[in-house]
Every structure is written in C-alpha cells, then in structure tokens.
Amino acid sequence: ITAASGLTLSLLLIIIAIIRPLEERARIALERAQSSEESFHLLVNGVIDYAIIMLDTEGHISKWNAGAKRIKGYSEDEIIGKHYSCFFTPQDVANGLPERGLSIATEHGRFEDSGYRIGKSGLQFWANVVITAIRDSNRRLVGFALVTRDITELKKARDITELKKAQEEVERTDRQLRE
C-alpha cells in the first residue's frame, strides 16, 4: 500500500466512522417520528366522544376520526372529499353559516358555534362546533381542524331545567295574584 492509497483508505475509514453514528441517529429519529405519528393517529382515533375532522382550505373533508363516524354516521370512504356543509341544516346553508365559520376561523384563528347539525341518517342533533385555522410555519393557511361534540342530551337537560324554572315562576305568580 502506497502512502497516497493509505491516506485515501484512512480518510475513507474516518468518513465511515462519522457516517455510521449519523445513520444510526437518523434511523432512531425516523423510528421515533414514525412511533410519534402512530401514537398521534391512535390518540385521535381513540377519541370517540368528539368528531375530529380535517378540512382543506375550501372546507372539503380530508381526514376523519372514529368519533366523527360515530357522531355523524358516515364511513371515511363515504365522506372524504365532500364539503363540510353537508352537516348543516338547509336553512343554515342558505344563510351562509358554513362559509361564515371558515371565514371567521381564517380571520380570527377560530370559530365556535352551537346549533343543529345533520348526520347521515338525516336526523338533527344539537352540536357544539369549534373550527380552528391550521397554518404552516410561514403562517399560510393549509386547512382547518373541525371538532364537533354532540351535546343533545345536555341541551335537553338544560331545556327541562329552564322549563321547570319557568313553570315554578308561573305558579309563584299565579299564587301571588290569587292572594
């Protein structure tokens, strides 16, 4: 082995010694990222009391969790690509509520509303909805996160409580008028 080839071989061994740990670190980082992504996916799909939906910048559905399927009734294959306005009552669509929600979320970062929404079966349910604008590192809008909770039972309980209070007030007023 000549001095030049010995130097080349030494340089090659040094490069290999540097690259191997970097490759190992890159492999570990990739495994962690994949594990983290899988954990996040499991977390989002494990939430069944909330519909967690990703919308594109125009309001078309691009991602859908198990909670969304349970609350809205659509399978992922049935709903991906449709506009989220399909969850609104015809009156709310005519009044521009779906577009207004996206517009407010775009301008202010989020939009929150409670009102009737429609599932696949056509039945209405009372929902609390939060739309959050999703932006990239350059602050460019890349889509929206839509989180919906079916609060029909909570609304019914509140309505019954309010009705009971109103009845008690009427009875109290009636007794006072009789006295």
Short mmCIF file of C-alpha atoms in Angstrom, two decimals:
data_model
loop_
_atom_site.label_atom_id
_atom_site.label_comp_id
_atom_site.label_asym_id
_atom_site.label_seq_id
_atom_site.Cartn_x
_atom_site.Cartn_y
_atom_site.Cartn_z
CA ILE A 1 0.00 0.00 0.00
CA THR A 2 1.41 3.35 -1.02
CA ALA A 3 1.23 6.45 1.17
CA ALA A 4 -1.40 8.00 -1.09
CA SER A 5 -3.61 4.92 -1.05
CA GLY A 6 -3.01 4.59 2.71
CA LEU A 7 -4.17 8.18 3.16
CA THR A 8 -7.21 7.52 0.98
CA LEU A 9 -8.02 4.39 2.98
CA SER A 10 -7.59 6.27 6.27
CA LEU A 11 -9.83 9.07 5.04
CA LEU A 12 -12.42 6.53 3.94
CA LEU A 13 -12.33 4.85 7.38
CA ILE A 14 -12.74 8.23 9.09
CA ILE A 15 -15.74 9.07 6.87
CA ILE A 16 -17.29 5.67 7.62
CA ALA A 17 -16.69 6.21 11.35
CA ILE A 18 -18.51 9.55 11.11
CA ILE A 19 -21.36 8.35 8.88
CA ARG A 20 -22.28 5.18 10.81
CA PRO A 21 -23.31 7.01 14.03
CA LEU A 22 -25.17 9.59 11.93
CA GLU A 23 -27.02 6.82 10.11
CA GLU A 24 -27.88 5.22 13.45
CA ARG A 25 -29.13 8.55 14.83
CA ALA A 26 -31.16 9.12 11.67
CA ARG A 27 -32.66 5.63 11.94
CA ILE A 28 -33.57 6.21 15.61
CA ALA A 29 -35.06 9.63 14.78
CA LEU A 30 -37.10 8.10 11.96
CA GLU A 31 -38.37 5.32 14.24
CA ARG A 32 -39.33 7.90 16.89
CA ALA A 33 -41.11 10.06 14.32
CA GLN A 34 -43.00 7.04 12.98
CA SER A 35 -43.86 5.97 16.52
CA SER A 36 -44.94 9.52 17.39
CA GLU A 37 -47.09 9.74 14.26
CA GLU A 38 -48.63 6.35 15.02
CA SER A 39 -49.27 7.39 18.64
CA PHE A 40 -50.93 10.59 17.47
CA HIS A 41 -53.08 8.64 15.00
CA LEU A 42 -54.10 6.21 17.76
CA LEU A 43 -54.89 9.12 20.09
CA VAL A 44 -57.10 10.92 17.58
CA ASN A 45 -58.90 7.74 16.53
CA GLY A 46 -59.33 6.69 20.16
CA VAL A 47 -61.41 9.79 20.86
CA ILE A 48 -64.99 8.70 20.18
CA ASP A 49 -66.94 11.41 22.03
CA TYR A 50 -65.70 14.09 19.63
CA ALA A 51 -65.71 14.22 15.85
CA ILE A 52 -62.22 15.36 14.82
CA ILE A 53 -62.17 16.32 11.17
CA MET A 54 -59.53 17.91 8.95
CA LEU A 55 -60.80 20.22 6.22
CA ASP A 56 -58.86 21.63 3.31
CA THR A 57 -58.79 25.40 2.74
CA GLU A 58 -62.11 25.25 0.87
CA GLY A 59 -63.92 23.22 3.53
CA HIS A 60 -63.70 19.76 1.95
CA ILE A 61 -63.17 16.86 4.35
CA SER A 62 -59.69 15.31 4.13
CA LYS A 63 -59.35 13.35 7.40
CA TRP A 64 -61.92 11.74 9.69
CA ASN A 65 -61.64 10.02 13.08
CA ALA A 66 -63.69 7.23 14.70
CA GLY A 67 -65.61 9.79 16.78
CA ALA A 68 -66.70 11.53 13.58
CA LYS A 69 -68.01 8.24 12.23
CA ARG A 70 -69.92 7.61 15.47
CA ILE A 71 -71.41 11.11 15.70
CA LYS A 72 -72.02 11.85 12.02
CA GLY A 73 -72.72 8.30 10.81
CA TYR A 74 -70.58 8.34 7.65
CA SER A 75 -67.71 5.97 6.98
CA GLU A 76 -64.43 7.56 5.94
CA ASP A 77 -64.88 6.32 2.36
CA GLU A 78 -68.31 7.94 2.13
CA ILE A 79 -67.31 11.37 3.40
CA ILE A 80 -63.73 12.17 2.35
CA GLY A 81 -63.80 14.86 -0.35
CA LYS A 82 -67.30 16.15 0.46
CA HIS A 83 -67.83 19.70 1.65
CA TYR A 84 -68.50 20.02 5.35
CA SER A 85 -71.68 22.00 4.63
CA CYS A 86 -73.41 18.60 4.30
CA PHE A 87 -73.62 18.62 8.12
CA PHE A 88 -75.69 21.83 8.23
CA THR A 89 -79.43 22.33 8.03
CA PRO A 90 -80.68 23.66 4.68
CA GLN A 91 -81.58 26.94 6.42
CA ASP A 92 -78.05 27.35 7.82
CA VAL A 93 -76.57 26.61 4.37
CA ALA A 94 -78.91 29.19 2.78
CA ASN A 95 -77.86 31.72 5.45
CA GLY A 96 -74.16 31.11 4.67
CA LEU A 97 -73.19 29.65 8.06
CA PRO A 98 -70.64 27.12 6.69
CA GLU A 99 -68.78 29.81 4.74
CA ARG A 100 -69.03 32.30 7.62
CA GLY A 101 -67.49 29.74 10.00
CA LEU A 102 -64.48 29.22 7.73
CA SER A 103 -64.14 32.95 7.12
CA ILE A 104 -64.16 33.80 10.84
CA ALA A 105 -61.72 30.98 11.62
CA THR A 106 -59.42 32.23 8.85
CA GLU A 107 -59.53 35.81 10.12
CA HIS A 108 -59.53 35.23 13.89
CA GLY A 109 -57.96 31.77 14.22
CA ARG A 110 -61.09 30.01 15.45
CA PHE A 111 -64.87 29.92 15.24
CA GLU A 112 -67.23 28.38 17.79
CA ASP A 113 -70.93 27.72 17.41
CA SER A 114 -73.69 25.61 18.90
CA GLY A 115 -76.66 24.60 16.81
CA TYR A 116 -78.37 21.84 14.93
CA ARG A 117 -76.27 19.65 12.66
CA ILE A 118 -77.33 16.75 10.48
CA GLY A 119 -75.89 13.24 10.40
CA LYS A 120 -76.03 10.67 7.62
CA SER A 121 -79.41 9.41 8.81
CA GLY A 122 -80.89 12.87 8.25
CA LEU A 123 -81.65 13.28 11.95
CA GLN A 124 -80.67 16.53 13.58
CA PHE A 125 -78.59 16.72 16.73
CA TRP A 126 -77.50 19.68 18.85
CA ALA A 127 -73.77 20.20 18.48
CA ASN A 128 -71.00 22.34 19.83
CA VAL A 129 -68.56 23.02 16.99
CA VAL A 130 -65.09 24.58 17.02
CA ILE A 131 -63.24 25.34 13.78
CA THR A 132 -59.55 26.22 14.08
CA ALA A 133 -57.44 27.57 11.23
CA ILE A 134 -54.32 25.45 10.63
CA ARG A 135 -51.32 27.38 9.34
CA ASP A 136 -47.84 26.29 8.27
CA SER A 137 -44.59 27.78 9.60
CA ASN A 138 -44.96 30.69 7.14
CA ARG A 139 -48.47 31.47 8.51
CA ARG A 140 -50.05 30.26 5.23
CA LEU A 141 -53.49 28.67 5.70
CA VAL A 142 -53.28 24.94 4.98
CA GLY A 143 -56.70 23.87 6.24
CA PHE A 144 -58.98 23.69 9.26
CA ALA A 145 -59.47 21.42 12.26
CA LEU A 146 -63.16 20.87 12.93
CA VAL A 147 -64.12 19.42 16.32
CA THR A 148 -67.76 18.57 16.96
CA ARG A 149 -69.41 17.29 20.11
CA ASP A 150 -72.97 16.00 20.21
CA ILE A 151 -74.50 17.84 23.18
CA THR A 152 -78.13 16.92 22.51
CA GLU A 153 -78.61 15.31 25.94
CA LEU A 154 -77.01 18.28 27.69
CA LYS A 155 -79.30 20.68 25.81
CA LYS A 156 -82.36 18.58 26.71
CA ALA A 157 -81.38 18.64 30.39
CA ARG A 158 -80.88 22.42 30.28
CA ASP A 159 -84.18 22.91 28.47
CA ILE A 160 -86.01 20.80 31.09
CA THR A 161 -84.36 22.79 33.90
CA GLU A 162 -85.35 26.09 32.26
CA LEU A 163 -88.89 24.81 31.68
CA LYS A 164 -89.20 23.77 35.34
CA LYS A 165 -87.96 27.21 36.45
CA ALA A 166 -90.45 28.91 34.15
CA GLN A 167 -93.27 26.68 35.48
CA GLU A 168 -92.30 27.48 39.06
CA GLU A 169 -92.29 31.20 38.23
CA VAL A 170 -95.75 30.96 36.63
CA GLU A 171 -97.06 29.06 39.67
CA ARG A 172 -95.49 31.60 42.04
CA THR A 173 -97.00 34.50 40.09
CA ASP A 174 -100.38 32.71 39.97
CA ARG A 175 -100.33 32.23 43.76
CA GLN A 176 -99.42 35.89 44.28
CA LEU A 177 -102.29 37.01 42.05
CA ARG A 178 -104.75 34.84 43.97
CA GLU A 179 -103.69 36.27 47.34
#
